[in-house]
Amino acid sequence: MTNELTGIGVSDGIAIARAYRLESPDLTVEKRTIDDPASEIARFESAQSEAADELEAIRKKAEENFGADKAAIFGAHLLVLNDPELLSSVKGSIEQGNNAEYALQQAADTFTAMFEAMDNEYMRERAADVRDVTKRLLAKLLGVHVSDPSSIDEEVIIVADDLTPSATAQLNKEFVKGFVTNIGGRTSHSAILGRMLEIPAVVGTKSAMDAIEQGTQLVVDGTDGLVLIDPTEQAVHDYTVKQEKFQQDKELLKRYVTESTKTSDGQHVEVGANIASVDDLPLADKNGAEGVGLFRTEFLYMGNSDWPTEEEQLEAYKAVLTAMGDRPTVVRTLDIGGDKELDYFKTPDEMNPFLGERAIRLCFAEPDMFRTQLRALLRASIHGNLKIMFPMIATLEEFRKAKGMLLEEEEKLKADGFAVSESYEVGMMLEIPAAAVIADLFAKEVDFFSIGTNDLIQYTMAADRMNESVSYLYQPTHPAVLRLIHNVITAAHKEGKWAGMCGEVAGDPLAIPILLGMGLDEFSMSPSSILKARSQIAGLSKADWEGYIPEILQMGTSEEIIRFVQDHSK
């Protein structure tokens, strides 16, 4: 009998492949006294040799799959692995009678602390390399298997307790055909990236790591949220047919790639893409994105071993803006905290991190870091159609402070002879109910709004969007949420400003007719959702849905609203 797991389907499509488990290894080190230092040193050197071979193979593979830039980190790891001072320290400790694992851990801790204390940025980056190499060496010495996604060279489905955003961002789509996790929700960042990569995914199964062994054949249905474990031949056949139908439907949608987004009564709205790096632009172009409605800059920080420099950021922003040309590009300033953390910066320990010092609040607490990003953005502004967006703005004072810092950096740059575009726009991500309520006041000072629905719903409904037990409260069509969105769009238009949406709701087929009727100017979503949304919008009359809005806003429950949309979409 086929075993099945149900979860939340967060990225459409069917994947059929064998399971690849991403384990979290136990690398606990105990101190032991050894009698034969020479033998212990030989054991350490053997582990070092194995790790070197492994790293060299990974480096070559990463260079083939991701390019030389992303493979460079493994070259740095090889340098650390052969560092004479580190090796001397480890062997010296072993000769004093300590076991290799303890000697390595002690030496690595000393070197890491030393690098982290240095003023030189390049040297500080070496601390992260030391930690990574130490983990690999300890695993060898302890005989512990460590899963390494970058070494995957055959078609697999990733099975994990959870996937961090940075780990998901590094998945190689050529080999990773889908993923299944124990935890997570529709709006978790791994889910969002899964959609961006067009990888079928099911999250929140709760028991995937207990139920699925390494190498087990799996079928993942990312549309219905279903995982078949060791399926029958008939089941594999049925899902192969379903997979082919899914691909055929995708082909039919390609007719919309070169068309602008227009309703059946000829009204144009813009449909853009949410991206995390310049690497996502080919997929956005492939799906006919009319702009970038959200460039999540945090992945530039999460992929680094230290704060990215002004020059590093300039190159990243310049690459995106240049590629987009005249098409609008909304860049969100750093948004970390909550479920997004950095290896090299400890975010504050807080009871409620989603309600704490995150996003713009953290940027105010680290002004040098924030100003570096602002300078890079301003310098990049001459290369495209830039719109700078501040996240998590709750008060007018916060927006004014952020914009004030931006203008100060612009003055400094101009004084130093740098060119800055005269036409860039400054807006805010509207995701806090308090801000939505006073959107009329914000609208007098911003150039645009972009509504972040994932957090707006979470904060409006007082329900953690990562908590499956309250996931029923994630209601994009709840009357309170819709009234807030309507208030924001109305306030923007009253001041002659535009309002977009970069949250997941922008691509929700049940929400699109309502948003269209409310007058939303820009819909931004995962690139893989664009053509489906454009196809839907082409079949809707904006005038009809404008007429339905007063009635919808008087409805009392999400269910009533959904039923209304379904009945009037036939």
PDB file of C-alpha atoms in Angstrom, residues 477-480 482-483 514 545 548-565 567-568:
ATOM      1  CA  THR A 477     -10.034  37.814   1.595  1.00  0.00           C
ATOM      2  CA  HIS A 478     -10.950  38.527   5.220  1.00  0.00           C
ATOM      3  CA  PRO A 479     -13.114  41.680   5.259  1.00  0.00           C
ATOM      4  CA  ALA A 480     -10.652  43.526   7.520  1.00  0.00           C
ATOM      5  CA  LEU A 482      -9.651  43.848   2.113  1.00  0.00           C
ATOM      6  CA  ARG A 483     -10.800  47.077   3.756  1.00  0.00           C
ATOM      7  CA  ILE A 514     -11.110  42.096  -6.248  1.00  0.00           C
ATOM      8  CA  TRP A 545     -15.375  44.414 -10.773  1.00  0.00           C
ATOM      9  CA  TYR A 548     -18.818  44.851  -7.296  1.00  0.00           C
ATOM     10  CA  ILE A 549     -16.421  46.411  -4.754  1.00  0.00           C
ATOM     11  CA  PRO A 550     -18.992  48.307  -2.593  1.00  0.00           C
ATOM     12  CA  GLU A 551     -20.986  45.073  -2.184  1.00  0.00           C
ATOM     13  CA  ILE A 552     -17.860  43.023  -1.397  1.00  0.00           C
ATOM     14  CA  LEU A 553     -16.714  45.495   1.254  1.00  0.00           C
ATOM     15  CA  GLN A 554     -20.009  45.049   3.103  1.00  0.00           C
ATOM     16  CA  MET A 555     -19.665  41.269   3.371  1.00  0.00           C
ATOM     17  CA  GLY A 556     -18.927  39.845   6.803  1.00  0.00           C
ATOM     18  CA  THR A 557     -16.813  36.766   6.179  1.00  0.00           C
ATOM     19  CA  SER A 558     -14.047  35.531   3.939  1.00  0.00           C
ATOM     20  CA  GLU A 559     -16.236  32.608   2.851  1.00  0.00           C
ATOM     21  CA  GLU A 560     -18.982  34.929   1.580  1.00  0.00           C
ATOM     22  CA  ILE A 561     -16.446  36.924  -0.402  1.00  0.00           C
ATOM     23  CA  ILE A 562     -14.825  33.839  -1.923  1.00  0.00           C
ATOM     24  CA  ARG A 563     -18.233  32.487  -2.931  1.00  0.00           C
ATOM     25  CA  PHE A 564     -19.098  35.842  -4.526  1.00  0.00           C
ATOM     26  CA  VAL A 565     -15.842  35.871  -6.519  1.00  0.00           C
ATOM     27  CA  ASP A 567     -19.956  32.943  -8.702  1.00  0.00           C
ATOM     28  CA  HIS A 568     -19.064  36.094 -10.652  1.00  0.00           C
TER      29      HIS A 568
END
